[in-house]
Structures are given as C-alpha cells and as structure tokens.
Amino acid sequence: MSVTIQPITEAGKEFAIFSQMAGYDHEQVVFCHDHATGLKAIIAIHNTALGAAAGGTRMWAYKDEASALHDVLRLSRGMTFKNAIAGLNLGGGKAVIIGDARTQKNEALFRRFGQFVDSLAGKYITAEDVGISTKDMEYIAMHTKYVAGKPEIMGGSGDPSPVTAYGVYVGMKASAKKVYGNDSLAGKKIALQGVGHVGEYLLENILKENDPKNITISDFYEDRVKQIVAKYGVNAVDKDAIYDVPMDIYAPCALGATINDNTLSRLKCSIIAGAANNQLEDEKRHADLCKAQGILYAPDFLINGGGIINVYYEIIGNYNRERAYNHAGEIYDTLTNIYNLSEKENINTQQSAMRLALERIETIGKLKIR
Ligand code: NAD
C-alpha cells in the first residue's frame, strides 16, 4: 500500500506545535490515531507538579486540527490552575476527540481511546466533558482505570453539578460579604444566565435565603425557562436581555466569554459570580475593566471548582459526598483571601487568583521533587 505523508500544516501555515507548547508551558502532548475506528484525539498534559494531570475529554467537530490543538492546550492549562487553587493534589490535563458527537461516535472509538489513556499509566486521568455521555465513559472505563467522575452505578461519584453549584453559592456569599459587609443574599437582585444542571441547583441554594421575585433567569431554551418559572416562581427575560435587568449580582452559568466589551457597558451589578468556564473574553482586559467599573469579579476557575473537588474524592478512593461539600465550602475563604490580596496589591481579582494558584504549584511542586 502506498502512503502519502502529509506535511503538518494548515492552510500553508505550520502548526508550530513546540512553540505553542512552550507558549503555554506544556509538559507533554499526545496525538492518538486509529485508522480502524477513525479515532483522532489529542491528550494534553500541561503540568504534573501537584499530581496526575486531571481534566475531562471533550468531543467536538473542530473546524480544523489547529483549532483542536489550540482548544486542548488552553483547556488543559486552565485545569492546572483550577486544580491548584482548589488545593487538590492534581495537575492539569485535558483531551479532545475530533469529531461530531451526534454522528461520529461508536463503541470501538471510545474503547480505543480508553487504551490510549491507559497507555499513559495514570499520568492523565480523564472525565466527562462536552459531547461525552455516560455510555461513552463506560466504554473508556473498560480499558483504563484512569477515569473519574463516573456515574454512581459504575461506582463513581455521580453528577458533580450540585457540588459545583454549592461552591458558586458560597463564593457568591463571600463576594456579598466583601461588597455589602455581610454575606446574606436576602433581598439581593440576582440575574442568573443559564438554568441547566448547575444553574438550577444554584437557584435552589439562593432561594434558601432570597425571594423568587428578586431573581431573574434566562436560558437558551424557552421550554426550560417555562419549566423553571413554573417550578420556582422566578422572573424570566429573553436571553439577550439578561444583561440589562436591574441587578446586584450577575451569575453566568451558561457559556464562556459573556463578560466582554458589549456586556460590561450594560451590566449594572456590583458582583459577578457564576459557574461558567472562561467567563472573561479577555482575561486581562476584562478583569481590569470589572475592577475599574467597581464590579467584584469572582474568578471562574476558583468559584466553579466544586465539580473537580467532587471528582477528586472519587480519585483518592472511598468517595464521600460530605467531604466534597465541606471542601467546596472552603471556596468562601479562598475567595475572601483573593479579594483581600487584590485590594492590598491593587491588582484585579483574576491576577490575585492566578498568583495564589502559581504559588501553590511552585511551593508544593518543589516539595514533591525532594
Ligand atoms: P448545562 O448544559 O446543563 O447548562 C447550561 C445551560 O445554559 C443550558 O440550559 C443552556 O440551554 C443554557 N444556555 C446556553 N446558551 C445560553 C445563552 N446564550 N443564554 C442563556 N442560557 C444559555 O451545563 P452545566 O453543567 O449546568 O454547566 C454550566 C456552566 O458551568 C458551563 O459553562 C460549564 O462548563 C460550567 N461548569 C460546570 C460544572 C459542572 O459540575 N457541571 C463544573 C464546572 C464548570
């Protein structure tokens, strides 16, 4: 059989894999290919100073391979800081499977992927992410024990969303304490964008101390909005109107990048505290703008750490939900420290959170080497 070797280029441009790895400071990137199953996956191990690189696998129909590489590098780096600031003995990693999750899945593909994960002998621990179902996880787990966040029927810790929501809730309270002098959410006007898994649990927590008439929700799906309004009696607006409602607190629990030039000129809140990943369109610029506008921004990778905290207790064995909740509750104090550091150093809250995460990676990473 004759084989044509394609150059590693995209639209005439080199991938420059090593310079990208160097740019984000990655340890290892593994390209996984299997002709028979059609598997094309990338596993990115960003940093293992604190332990095995942990982070979910995402299946997505990337427009090209360069986009898949960019995504996995960015996401795995994010996991390093998220795991570090949560106080976990885990490094940062992530995997992407290139393909359409609606049409290109098959049993053999996931089982083959499981073999690739296993070949790393525990250096990378995978979990569910966008495009991956419980069934897919079952196939992966047939070939490797380095899988976490498994459903309860598989002996795993189950849905992490309630723990994530609890962490966001205590983070919201810590933010209220900083801004208003006490951490009660009673009477606070809250705009909650995205009432999916985490959004609904967060709403339940907030309603323990606030009246539904003070809460406004939005969601991409109209039927979901109707369901939540009927169940809890909260207000609802069209998805694009959420930024303009009168509010004290904006809680983004849908997609990323909703804190941007457009929304920051509309958001009249004093706090941003929500579950979504990568909320700031531009990490530096929009964190600075929040500060300049007098908005206290709760760094997403800290406040939404409850999910990975929950998974961590599955990884270390003898999973105990109460321990996971207690640990997620510590987000309150960590966030308070971040806010105090920002004030003292006159830096934005994203910067102070990054500083804390980096400090832990450096000091604890050194201990491990000795
Ligand atoms: P989900 O898919 O269950 O819910 C997201 C909701 O947002 C859906 O109901 C969707 O319809 C809605 N949505 C999408 N676009 C919207 C828009 N433009 N306006 C309003 N609503 C919109 O997801 P989830 O598990 O609840 O996660 C929510 C966010 O939190 C995501 O960004 C996720 O990455 C992040 N997160 C989740 C966890 C977890 O434990 N599930 C952990 C950490 C971070």
mmCIF file of C-alpha atoms and ligand atoms in Angstrom:
data_model
loop_
_atom_site.group_PDB
_atom_site.id
_atom_site.type_symbol
_atom_site.label_atom_id
_atom_site.label_comp_id
_atom_site.label_asym_id
_atom_site.label_seq_id
_atom_site.Cartn_x
_atom_site.Cartn_y
_atom_site.Cartn_z
ATOM 1 C CA MET A 1 0.000 0.000 0.000
ATOM 2 C CA SER A 2 1.393 3.384 -0.896
ATOM 3 C CA VAL A 3 1.134 6.036 1.757
ATOM 4 C CA THR A 4 1.295 9.742 1.161
ATOM 5 C CA ILE A 5 2.788 11.582 4.099
ATOM 6 C CA GLN A 6 1.070 14.928 4.543
ATOM 7 C CA PRO A 7 3.104 17.824 5.899
ATOM 8 C CA ILE A 8 1.907 19.055 9.295
ATOM 9 C CA THR A 9 0.459 22.285 8.003
ATOM 10 C CA GLU A 10 -2.878 24.015 7.991
ATOM 11 C CA ALA A 11 -3.692 26.348 5.098
ATOM 12 C CA GLY A 12 0.004 26.563 4.314
ATOM 13 C CA LYS A 13 0.842 27.542 7.874
ATOM 14 C CA GLU A 14 2.921 25.368 10.171
ATOM 15 C CA PHE A 15 1.318 24.157 13.377
ATOM 16 C CA ALA A 16 4.450 25.122 15.301
ATOM 17 C CA ILE A 17 3.482 22.602 17.954
ATOM 18 C CA PHE A 18 6.545 23.034 20.135
ATOM 19 C CA SER A 19 6.323 26.805 20.201
ATOM 20 C CA GLN A 20 2.654 26.545 21.166
ATOM 21 C CA MET A 21 3.563 24.063 23.910
ATOM 22 C CA ALA A 22 6.305 26.384 25.067
ATOM 23 C CA GLY A 23 3.934 29.348 24.977
ATOM 24 C CA TYR A 24 1.554 27.652 27.394
ATOM 25 C CA ASP A 25 4.379 25.748 29.142
ATOM 26 C CA HIS A 26 3.072 22.228 28.483
ATOM 27 C CA GLU A 27 4.903 19.085 29.553
ATOM 28 C CA GLN A 28 3.564 16.608 27.017
ATOM 29 C CA VAL A 29 1.063 16.406 24.188
ATOM 30 C CA VAL A 30 -0.044 13.025 22.895
ATOM 31 C CA PHE A 31 -1.604 12.611 19.462
ATOM 32 C CA CYS A 32 -3.730 9.481 19.246
ATOM 33 C CA HIS A 33 -4.765 7.971 15.921
ATOM 34 C CA ASP A 34 -6.505 4.763 14.991
ATOM 35 C CA HIS A 35 -7.354 4.033 11.392
ATOM 36 C CA ALA A 36 -9.841 1.244 12.078
ATOM 37 C CA THR A 37 -12.084 3.238 14.423
ATOM 38 C CA GLY A 38 -11.495 6.683 12.932
ATOM 39 C CA LEU A 39 -10.187 7.960 16.253
ATOM 40 C CA LYS A 40 -8.310 11.250 16.195
ATOM 41 C CA ALA A 41 -7.631 12.556 19.674
ATOM 42 C CA ILE A 42 -5.181 14.816 21.462
ATOM 43 C CA ILE A 43 -4.298 14.436 25.130
ATOM 44 C CA ALA A 44 -2.565 17.482 26.598
ATOM 45 C CA ILE A 45 -0.681 17.186 29.860
ATOM 46 C CA HIS A 46 0.023 20.699 30.998
ATOM 47 C CA ASN A 47 1.621 20.337 34.414
ATOM 48 C CA THR A 48 2.045 17.450 36.844
ATOM 49 C CA ALA A 49 3.867 19.277 39.663
ATOM 50 C CA LEU A 50 0.944 18.641 42.033
ATOM 51 C CA GLY A 51 -0.062 15.197 40.797
ATOM 52 C CA ALA A 52 -1.604 13.357 37.851
ATOM 53 C CA ALA A 53 -2.960 15.653 35.169
ATOM 54 C CA ALA A 54 -6.741 15.567 35.522
ATOM 55 C CA GLY A 55 -9.383 17.015 33.228
ATOM 56 C CA GLY A 56 -12.241 15.853 31.045
ATOM 57 C CA THR A 57 -12.403 14.648 27.468
ATOM 58 C CA ARG A 58 -14.352 16.782 25.010
ATOM 59 C CA MET A 59 -15.715 15.587 21.647
ATOM 60 C CA TRP A 60 -16.206 18.396 19.177
ATOM 61 C CA ALA A 61 -16.369 18.870 15.386
ATOM 62 C CA TYR A 62 -13.476 21.338 15.255
ATOM 63 C CA LYS A 63 -13.228 23.348 12.069
ATOM 64 C CA ASP A 64 -9.640 22.175 11.663
ATOM 65 C CA GLU A 65 -6.918 20.326 13.564
ATOM 66 C CA ALA A 66 -5.174 23.545 14.591
ATOM 67 C CA SER A 67 -8.359 24.605 16.438
ATOM 68 C CA ALA A 68 -8.499 21.268 18.254
ATOM 69 C CA LEU A 69 -4.888 21.635 19.347
ATOM 70 C CA HIS A 70 -5.442 25.210 20.466
ATOM 71 C CA ASP A 71 -8.519 24.201 22.487
ATOM 72 C CA VAL A 72 -6.857 21.283 24.263
ATOM 73 C CA LEU A 73 -3.772 23.340 25.129
ATOM 74 C CA ARG A 74 -5.858 26.186 26.536
ATOM 75 C CA LEU A 75 -8.238 23.935 28.465
ATOM 76 C CA SER A 76 -5.514 21.757 29.987
ATOM 77 C CA ARG A 77 -3.642 24.839 31.191
ATOM 78 C CA GLY A 78 -6.856 26.079 32.792
ATOM 79 C CA MET A 79 -7.164 22.773 34.673
ATOM 80 C CA THR A 80 -3.704 23.224 36.197
ATOM 81 C CA PHE A 81 -4.766 26.475 37.859
ATOM 82 C CA LYS A 82 -8.237 25.235 38.774
ATOM 83 C CA ASN A 83 -6.870 22.128 40.497
ATOM 84 C CA ALA A 84 -4.089 24.075 42.194
ATOM 85 C CA ILE A 85 -6.276 26.788 43.679
ATOM 86 C CA ALA A 86 -8.800 24.194 44.882
ATOM 87 C CA GLY A 87 -5.992 22.717 46.988
ATOM 88 C CA LEU A 88 -6.088 19.382 45.135
ATOM 89 C CA ASN A 89 -3.139 17.090 44.569
ATOM 90 C CA LEU A 90 -3.812 17.079 40.861
ATOM 91 C CA GLY A 91 -2.088 18.591 37.855
ATOM 92 C CA GLY A 92 -3.791 19.910 34.744
ATOM 93 C CA GLY A 93 -4.731 17.944 31.654
ATOM 94 C CA LYS A 94 -7.474 17.660 29.089
ATOM 95 C CA ALA A 95 -8.265 15.597 25.995
ATOM 96 C CA VAL A 96 -10.188 16.287 22.822
ATOM 97 C CA ILE A 97 -11.612 13.795 20.368
ATOM 98 C CA ILE A 98 -12.023 15.358 16.952
ATOM 99 C CA GLY A 99 -15.443 14.501 15.531
ATOM 100 C CA ASP A 100 -19.148 15.209 15.560
ATOM 101 C CA ALA A 101 -20.610 13.895 18.816
ATOM 102 C CA ARG A 102 -24.021 13.390 17.153
ATOM 103 C CA THR A 103 -22.871 11.355 14.148
ATOM 104 C CA GLN A 104 -19.333 10.040 14.611
ATOM 105 C CA LYS A 105 -19.487 8.079 17.836
ATOM 106 C CA ASN A 106 -19.019 4.361 18.028
ATOM 107 C CA GLU A 107 -18.178 1.861 20.742
ATOM 108 C CA ALA A 108 -14.812 0.873 19.284
ATOM 109 C CA LEU A 109 -13.677 4.506 19.049
ATOM 110 C CA PHE A 110 -14.183 5.116 22.768
ATOM 111 C CA ARG A 111 -12.670 1.781 23.745
ATOM 112 C CA ARG A 112 -9.609 2.570 21.635
ATOM 113 C CA PHE A 113 -9.413 5.985 23.276
ATOM 114 C CA GLY A 114 -9.547 4.246 26.665
ATOM 115 C CA GLN A 115 -6.499 2.221 25.619
ATOM 116 C CA PHE A 116 -4.616 5.414 24.775
ATOM 117 C CA VAL A 117 -5.492 6.923 28.170
ATOM 118 C CA ASP A 118 -4.312 3.712 29.818
ATOM 119 C CA SER A 119 -1.013 3.808 27.934
ATOM 120 C CA LEU A 120 -0.126 6.920 29.956
ATOM 121 C CA ALA A 121 -0.209 4.759 33.090
ATOM 122 C CA GLY A 122 -2.019 7.266 35.290
ATOM 123 C CA LYS A 123 -0.194 10.397 34.241
ATOM 124 C CA TYR A 124 -3.538 11.597 32.833
ATOM 125 C CA ILE A 125 -6.931 10.981 34.443
ATOM 126 C CA THR A 126 -9.935 11.630 32.258
ATOM 127 C CA ALA A 127 -13.578 12.517 32.959
ATOM 128 C CA GLU A 128 -16.704 13.618 31.095
ATOM 129 C CA ASP A 129 -16.826 16.939 29.249
ATOM 130 C CA VAL A 130 -18.823 18.484 26.402
ATOM 131 C CA GLY A 131 -20.033 15.902 23.859
ATOM 132 C CA ILE A 132 -19.273 12.867 26.027
ATOM 133 C CA SER A 133 -22.056 10.764 27.525
ATOM 134 C CA THR A 134 -22.172 8.345 30.425
ATOM 135 C CA LYS A 135 -22.275 5.489 27.926
ATOM 136 C CA ASP A 136 -19.076 6.745 26.259
ATOM 137 C CA MET A 137 -17.415 6.880 29.687
ATOM 138 C CA GLU A 138 -18.420 3.276 30.284
ATOM 139 C CA TYR A 139 -16.585 2.248 27.094
ATOM 140 C CA ILE A 140 -13.487 4.248 28.049
ATOM 141 C CA ALA A 141 -13.532 2.724 31.541
ATOM 142 C CA MET A 142 -13.494 -0.800 30.060
ATOM 143 C CA HIS A 143 -9.847 -0.214 29.114
ATOM 144 C CA THR A 144 -8.483 2.029 31.802
ATOM 145 C CA LYS A 145 -8.908 2.696 35.486
ATOM 146 C CA TYR A 146 -7.778 6.279 34.986
ATOM 147 C CA VAL A 147 -11.309 7.623 34.644
ATOM 148 C CA ALA A 148 -13.140 9.708 37.235
ATOM 149 C CA GLY A 149 -16.486 11.448 37.592
ATOM 150 C CA LYS A 150 -18.140 8.143 36.744
ATOM 151 C CA PRO A 151 -21.876 7.619 37.339
ATOM 152 C CA GLU A 152 -22.900 6.114 40.661
ATOM 153 C CA ILE A 153 -23.939 2.832 39.033
ATOM 154 C CA MET A 154 -20.304 2.428 37.959
ATOM 155 C CA GLY A 155 -19.083 3.064 41.494
ATOM 156 C CA GLY A 156 -18.340 6.698 40.734
ATOM 157 C CA SER A 157 -19.261 9.969 42.391
ATOM 158 C CA GLY A 158 -22.134 10.813 40.037
ATOM 159 C CA ASP A 159 -23.258 14.229 38.834
ATOM 160 C CA PRO A 160 -20.833 16.908 40.115
ATOM 161 C CA SER A 161 -23.269 19.785 39.405
ATOM 162 C CA PRO A 162 -24.786 20.066 42.918
ATOM 163 C CA VAL A 163 -21.291 20.405 44.431
ATOM 164 C CA THR A 164 -20.278 22.915 41.752
ATOM 165 C CA ALA A 165 -23.433 24.914 42.491
ATOM 166 C CA TYR A 166 -22.746 24.845 46.226
ATOM 167 C CA GLY A 167 -19.223 26.215 45.651
ATOM 168 C CA VAL A 168 -20.639 29.011 43.494
ATOM 169 C CA TYR A 169 -23.235 29.766 46.173
ATOM 170 C CA VAL A 170 -20.669 30.114 48.983
ATOM 171 C CA GLY A 171 -18.484 32.157 46.614
ATOM 172 C CA MET A 172 -21.422 34.454 45.942
ATOM 173 C CA LYS A 173 -21.873 34.877 49.700
ATOM 174 C CA ALA A 174 -18.168 35.652 50.226
ATOM 175 C CA SER A 175 -18.463 38.268 47.475
ATOM 176 C CA ALA A 176 -21.556 39.761 49.143
ATOM 177 C CA LYS A 177 -19.665 39.968 52.419
ATOM 178 C CA LYS A 178 -16.854 41.895 50.716
ATOM 179 C CA VAL A 179 -19.175 44.332 48.957
ATOM 180 C CA TYR A 180 -22.068 44.775 51.392
ATOM 181 C CA GLY A 181 -20.394 43.969 54.713
ATOM 182 C CA ASN A 182 -22.485 40.839 55.382
ATOM 183 C CA ASP A 183 -22.914 37.674 53.395
ATOM 184 C CA SER A 184 -26.685 37.438 53.299
ATOM 185 C CA LEU A 185 -28.207 37.225 49.841
ATOM 186 C CA ALA A 186 -31.643 38.206 51.160
ATOM 187 C CA GLY A 187 -33.161 40.965 49.054
ATOM 188 C CA LYS A 188 -30.329 40.937 46.523
ATOM 189 C CA LYS A 189 -31.404 41.190 42.894
ATOM 190 C CA ILE A 190 -29.760 38.313 41.039
ATOM 191 C CA ALA A 191 -29.637 37.695 37.273
ATOM 192 C CA LEU A 192 -28.966 34.028 36.550
ATOM 193 C CA GLN A 193 -27.953 33.217 32.995
ATOM 194 C CA GLY A 194 -28.420 29.557 32.041
ATOM 195 C CA VAL A 195 -30.551 27.316 34.209
ATOM 196 C CA GLY A 196 -29.060 23.966 33.262
ATOM 197 C CA HIS A 197 -27.582 21.477 35.718
ATOM 198 C CA VAL A 198 -25.561 23.929 37.799
ATOM 199 C CA GLY A 199 -27.904 26.889 37.276
ATOM 200 C CA GLU A 200 -30.909 25.120 38.761
ATOM 201 C CA TYR A 201 -29.002 23.829 41.807
ATOM 202 C CA LEU A 202 -27.569 27.300 42.335
ATOM 203 C CA LEU A 203 -31.072 28.751 42.193
ATOM 204 C CA GLU A 204 -32.232 26.295 44.860
ATOM 205 C CA ASN A 205 -29.373 27.390 47.135
ATOM 206 C CA ILE A 206 -30.124 31.087 46.592
ATOM 207 C CA LEU A 207 -33.840 30.591 47.279
ATOM 208 C CA LYS A 208 -33.000 29.303 50.755
ATOM 209 C CA GLU A 209 -32.450 32.938 51.700
ATOM 210 C CA ASN A 210 -33.918 35.064 48.936
ATOM 211 C CA ASP A 211 -37.353 35.650 47.492
ATOM 212 C CA PRO A 212 -38.062 34.362 43.938
ATOM 213 C CA LYS A 213 -39.306 37.827 42.932
ATOM 214 C CA ASN A 214 -35.704 39.082 43.264
ATOM 215 C CA ILE A 215 -34.342 36.500 40.811
ATOM 216 C CA THR A 216 -34.399 36.823 37.022
ATOM 217 C CA ILE A 217 -33.366 33.927 34.826
ATOM 218 C CA SER A 218 -32.675 33.385 31.140
ATOM 219 C CA ASP A 219 -31.964 30.290 29.116
ATOM 220 C CA PHE A 220 -31.332 29.410 25.506
ATOM 221 C CA TYR A 221 -34.338 27.047 25.535
ATOM 222 C CA GLU A 222 -37.793 28.539 26.034
ATOM 223 C CA ASP A 223 -39.266 25.314 27.420
ATOM 224 C CA ARG A 224 -36.534 25.222 30.056
ATOM 225 C CA VAL A 225 -37.362 28.809 31.056
ATOM 226 C CA LYS A 226 -41.084 27.952 31.356
ATOM 227 C CA GLN A 227 -40.298 24.887 33.450
ATOM 228 C CA ILE A 228 -38.094 26.811 35.910
ATOM 229 C CA VAL A 229 -40.522 29.751 36.194
ATOM 230 C CA ALA A 230 -43.410 27.346 36.912
ATOM 231 C CA LYS A 231 -41.382 25.415 39.482
ATOM 232 C CA TYR A 232 -39.816 28.304 41.436
ATOM 233 C CA GLY A 233 -41.868 31.435 40.611
ATOM 234 C CA VAL A 234 -38.828 33.459 39.472
ATOM 235 C CA ASN A 235 -38.876 36.150 36.744
ATOM 236 C CA ALA A 236 -37.564 35.464 33.241
ATOM 237 C CA VAL A 237 -36.318 37.550 30.335
ATOM 238 C CA ASP A 238 -35.218 36.836 26.795
ATOM 239 C CA LYS A 239 -31.658 35.507 26.648
ATOM 240 C CA ASP A 240 -30.218 38.706 25.182
ATOM 241 C CA ALA A 241 -31.956 40.933 27.731
ATOM 242 C CA ILE A 242 -30.364 39.398 30.826
ATOM 243 C CA TYR A 243 -27.501 41.936 30.844
ATOM 244 C CA ASP A 244 -29.915 44.863 31.124
ATOM 245 C CA VAL A 245 -32.103 43.803 34.034
ATOM 246 C CA PRO A 246 -31.672 45.704 37.318
ATOM 247 C CA MET A 247 -29.367 43.524 39.409
ATOM 248 C CA ASP A 248 -26.866 43.423 42.240
ATOM 249 C CA ILE A 249 -25.320 40.118 41.183
ATOM 250 C CA TYR A 250 -24.789 38.600 37.741
ATOM 251 C CA ALA A 251 -24.405 34.804 37.796
ATOM 252 C CA PRO A 252 -23.229 33.463 34.412
ATOM 253 C CA CYS A 253 -23.989 29.720 34.319
ATOM 254 C CA ALA A 254 -24.204 29.092 30.585
ATOM 255 C CA LEU A 255 -21.329 29.649 28.174
ATOM 256 C CA GLY A 256 -17.985 31.430 28.351
ATOM 257 C CA ALA A 257 -16.920 34.920 27.230
ATOM 258 C CA THR A 258 -20.107 36.668 28.378
ATOM 259 C CA ILE A 259 -18.014 39.296 30.146
ATOM 260 C CA ASN A 260 -16.891 41.419 27.248
ATOM 261 C CA ASP A 261 -16.905 44.997 25.935
ATOM 262 C CA ASN A 262 -20.554 44.813 24.965
ATOM 263 C CA THR A 263 -21.915 43.348 28.201
ATOM 264 C CA LEU A 264 -19.688 45.331 30.564
ATOM 265 C CA SER A 265 -21.215 48.554 29.313
ATOM 266 C CA ARG A 266 -24.660 47.134 30.191
ATOM 267 C CA LEU A 267 -24.141 45.178 33.405
ATOM 268 C CA LYS A 268 -25.075 47.451 36.334
ATOM 269 C CA CYS A 269 -24.140 44.963 39.033
ATOM 270 C CA SER A 270 -21.684 45.048 41.908
ATOM 271 C CA ILE A 271 -20.746 41.343 41.785
ATOM 272 C CA ILE A 272 -20.145 38.734 39.069
ATOM 273 C CA ALA A 273 -20.217 35.214 40.492
ATOM 274 C CA GLY A 274 -21.227 32.238 38.360
ATOM 275 C CA ALA A 275 -20.300 28.735 37.236
ATOM 276 C CA ALA A 276 -19.452 29.178 33.553
ATOM 277 C CA ASN A 277 -15.907 28.434 32.421
ATOM 278 C CA ASN A 278 -13.818 31.166 30.766
ATOM 279 C CA GLN A 279 -16.256 33.970 31.583
ATOM 280 C CA LEU A 280 -13.851 36.774 30.646
ATOM 281 C CA GLU A 281 -13.496 37.204 26.907
ATOM 282 C CA ASP A 282 -10.061 38.699 27.525
ATOM 283 C CA GLU A 283 -8.603 37.616 30.872
ATOM 284 C CA LYS A 284 -6.524 40.722 31.441
ATOM 285 C CA ARG A 285 -8.561 43.458 29.803
ATOM 286 C CA HIS A 286 -11.985 42.462 31.097
ATOM 287 C CA ALA A 287 -10.785 41.690 34.631
ATOM 288 C CA ASP A 288 -9.244 45.187 34.642
ATOM 289 C CA LEU A 289 -12.488 46.675 33.323
ATOM 290 C CA CYS A 290 -14.520 44.947 36.069
ATOM 291 C CA LYS A 291 -12.203 46.491 38.640
ATOM 292 C CA ALA A 292 -12.410 49.926 37.019
ATOM 293 C CA GLN A 293 -16.212 49.720 36.977
ATOM 294 C CA GLY A 294 -16.355 48.729 40.640
ATOM 295 C CA ILE A 295 -17.603 45.211 39.884
ATOM 296 C CA LEU A 296 -16.198 42.484 42.115
ATOM 297 C CA TYR A 297 -15.421 39.548 39.804
ATOM 298 C CA ALA A 298 -15.184 36.080 41.382
ATOM 299 C CA PRO A 299 -12.575 34.262 39.228
ATOM 300 C CA ASP A 300 -14.420 31.415 37.488
ATOM 301 C CA PHE A 301 -11.689 28.800 37.859
ATOM 302 C CA LEU A 302 -11.865 29.247 41.622
ATOM 303 C CA ILE A 303 -15.595 29.616 42.177
ATOM 304 C CA ASN A 304 -16.605 26.686 39.914
ATOM 305 C CA GLY A 305 -14.054 24.284 41.402
ATOM 306 C CA GLY A 306 -16.700 22.226 43.248
ATOM 307 C CA GLY A 307 -17.052 19.818 40.311
ATOM 308 C CA ILE A 308 -13.383 18.838 40.202
ATOM 309 C CA ILE A 309 -13.275 18.770 44.010
ATOM 310 C CA ASN A 310 -16.078 16.201 43.897
ATOM 311 C CA VAL A 311 -14.206 14.152 41.290
ATOM 312 C CA TYR A 312 -11.022 14.348 43.388
ATOM 313 C CA TYR A 313 -12.677 12.496 46.261
ATOM 314 C CA GLU A 314 -13.562 9.734 43.820
ATOM 315 C CA ILE A 315 -9.950 9.586 42.570
ATOM 316 C CA ILE A 316 -8.435 9.261 46.033
ATOM 317 C CA GLY A 317 -10.895 6.490 46.930
ATOM 318 C CA ASN A 318 -13.659 5.941 49.482
ATOM 319 C CA TYR A 319 -15.757 8.688 47.924
ATOM 320 C CA ASN A 320 -17.658 10.699 50.485
ATOM 321 C CA ARG A 321 -20.064 13.399 49.331
ATOM 322 C CA GLU A 322 -19.971 15.224 52.653
ATOM 323 C CA ARG A 323 -16.195 15.655 52.403
ATOM 324 C CA ALA A 324 -16.612 17.001 48.888
ATOM 325 C CA TYR A 325 -19.206 19.544 50.080
ATOM 326 C CA ASN A 326 -17.027 20.602 53.014
ATOM 327 C CA HIS A 327 -14.062 21.107 50.705
ATOM 328 C CA ALA A 328 -16.173 23.095 48.219
ATOM 329 C CA GLY A 329 -17.262 25.240 51.171
ATOM 330 C CA GLU A 330 -13.627 26.374 51.507
ATOM 331 C CA ILE A 331 -14.110 28.399 48.329
ATOM 332 C CA TYR A 332 -15.598 31.044 50.650
ATOM 333 C CA ASP A 333 -12.304 31.623 52.495
ATOM 334 C CA THR A 334 -10.078 31.300 49.440
ATOM 335 C CA LEU A 335 -12.152 33.898 47.633
ATOM 336 C CA THR A 336 -12.004 36.224 50.637
ATOM 337 C CA ASN A 337 -8.187 35.907 50.607
ATOM 338 C CA ILE A 338 -8.142 36.661 46.875
ATOM 339 C CA TYR A 339 -10.240 39.780 47.369
ATOM 340 C CA ASN A 340 -8.022 40.985 50.201
ATOM 341 C CA LEU A 341 -4.879 40.384 48.130
ATOM 342 C CA SER A 342 -6.364 42.324 45.198
ATOM 343 C CA GLU A 343 -7.125 45.228 47.460
ATOM 344 C CA LYS A 344 -3.702 45.199 49.103
ATOM 345 C CA GLU A 345 -1.761 44.935 45.843
ATOM 346 C CA ASN A 346 -4.172 46.982 43.740
ATOM 347 C CA ILE A 347 -4.457 44.191 41.147
ATOM 348 C CA ASN A 348 -7.547 42.641 39.587
ATOM 349 C CA THR A 349 -9.106 39.538 41.154
ATOM 350 C CA GLN A 350 -8.123 37.270 38.256
ATOM 351 C CA GLN A 351 -4.483 38.236 38.791
ATOM 352 C CA SER A 352 -4.584 37.568 42.517
ATOM 353 C CA ALA A 353 -6.245 34.164 41.970
ATOM 354 C CA MET A 354 -3.579 33.243 39.409
ATOM 355 C CA ARG A 355 -0.886 34.328 41.830
ATOM 356 C CA LEU A 356 -2.247 32.084 44.563
ATOM 357 C CA ALA A 357 -2.501 29.096 42.202
ATOM 358 C CA LEU A 358 1.051 29.619 40.898
ATOM 359 C CA GLU A 359 2.452 29.943 44.399
ATOM 360 C CA ARG A 360 0.964 26.595 45.364
ATOM 361 C CA ILE A 361 2.286 24.910 42.202
ATOM 362 C CA GLU A 362 5.764 26.253 42.916
ATOM 363 C CA THR A 363 5.993 25.547 46.645
ATOM 364 C CA ILE A 364 4.252 22.157 46.693
ATOM 365 C CA GLY A 365 5.807 21.139 43.374
ATOM 366 C CA LYS A 366 9.260 21.634 44.920
ATOM 367 C CA LEU A 367 8.340 19.502 47.936
ATOM 368 C CA LYS A 368 7.455 16.600 45.658
ATOM 369 C CA ILE A 369 10.773 16.719 43.832
ATOM 370 C CA ARG A 370 12.868 16.355 47.013
HETATM 371 P P1 NAD B 1 -25.772 22.655 31.147
HETATM 372 O O1 NAD B 1 -25.554 22.374 29.710
HETATM 373 O O2 NAD B 1 -26.547 21.701 31.984
HETATM 374 O O3 NAD B 1 -26.488 24.086 31.314
HETATM 375 C C1 NAD B 1 -26.173 25.205 30.552
HETATM 376 C C2 NAD B 1 -27.478 25.949 30.305
HETATM 377 O O4 NAD B 1 -27.171 27.182 29.689
HETATM 378 C C3 NAD B 1 -28.421 25.190 29.379
HETATM 379 O O5 NAD B 1 -29.716 25.117 29.947
HETATM 380 C C4 NAD B 1 -28.402 26.035 28.104
HETATM 381 O O6 NAD B 1 -29.632 25.997 27.404
HETATM 382 C C5 NAD B 1 -28.126 27.406 28.658
HETATM 383 N N1 NAD B 1 -27.599 28.364 27.682
HETATM 384 C C6 NAD B 1 -26.762 28.154 26.648
HETATM 385 N N2 NAD B 1 -26.535 29.323 25.990
HETATM 386 C C7 NAD B 1 -27.230 30.282 26.648
HETATM 387 C C8 NAD B 1 -27.395 31.680 26.467
HETATM 388 N N3 NAD B 1 -26.778 32.358 25.480
HETATM 389 N N4 NAD B 1 -28.200 32.343 27.323
HETATM 390 C C9 NAD B 1 -28.826 31.700 28.338
HETATM 391 N N5 NAD B 1 -28.714 30.359 28.554
HETATM 392 C C10 NAD B 1 -27.917 29.668 27.721
HETATM 393 O O7 NAD B 1 -24.324 22.911 31.763
HETATM 394 P P2 NAD B 1 -23.914 22.910 33.283
HETATM 395 O O8 NAD B 1 -23.336 21.602 33.631
HETATM 396 O O9 NAD B 1 -25.006 23.493 34.099
HETATM 397 O O10 NAD B 1 -22.684 23.951 33.250
HETATM 398 C C11 NAD B 1 -22.901 25.340 33.157
HETATM 399 C C12 NAD B 1 -21.566 26.055 33.010
HETATM 400 O O11 NAD B 1 -20.762 25.778 34.154
HETATM 401 C C13 NAD B 1 -20.735 25.626 31.814
HETATM 402 O O12 NAD B 1 -20.001 26.736 31.340
HETATM 403 C C14 NAD B 1 -19.782 24.595 32.389
HETATM 404 O O13 NAD B 1 -18.591 24.498 31.642
HETATM 405 C C15 NAD B 1 -19.525 25.189 33.752
HETATM 406 N N6 NAD B 1 -19.127 24.207 34.761
HETATM 407 C C16 NAD B 1 -19.934 23.165 35.074
HETATM 408 C C17 NAD B 1 -19.553 22.255 36.045
HETATM 409 C C18 NAD B 1 -20.439 21.094 36.443
HETATM 410 O O14 NAD B 1 -20.205 20.497 37.503
HETATM 411 N N7 NAD B 1 -21.461 20.769 35.661
HETATM 412 C C19 NAD B 1 -18.322 22.397 36.705
HETATM 413 C C20 NAD B 1 -17.502 23.498 36.384
HETATM 414 C C21 NAD B 1 -17.916 24.387 35.403
#
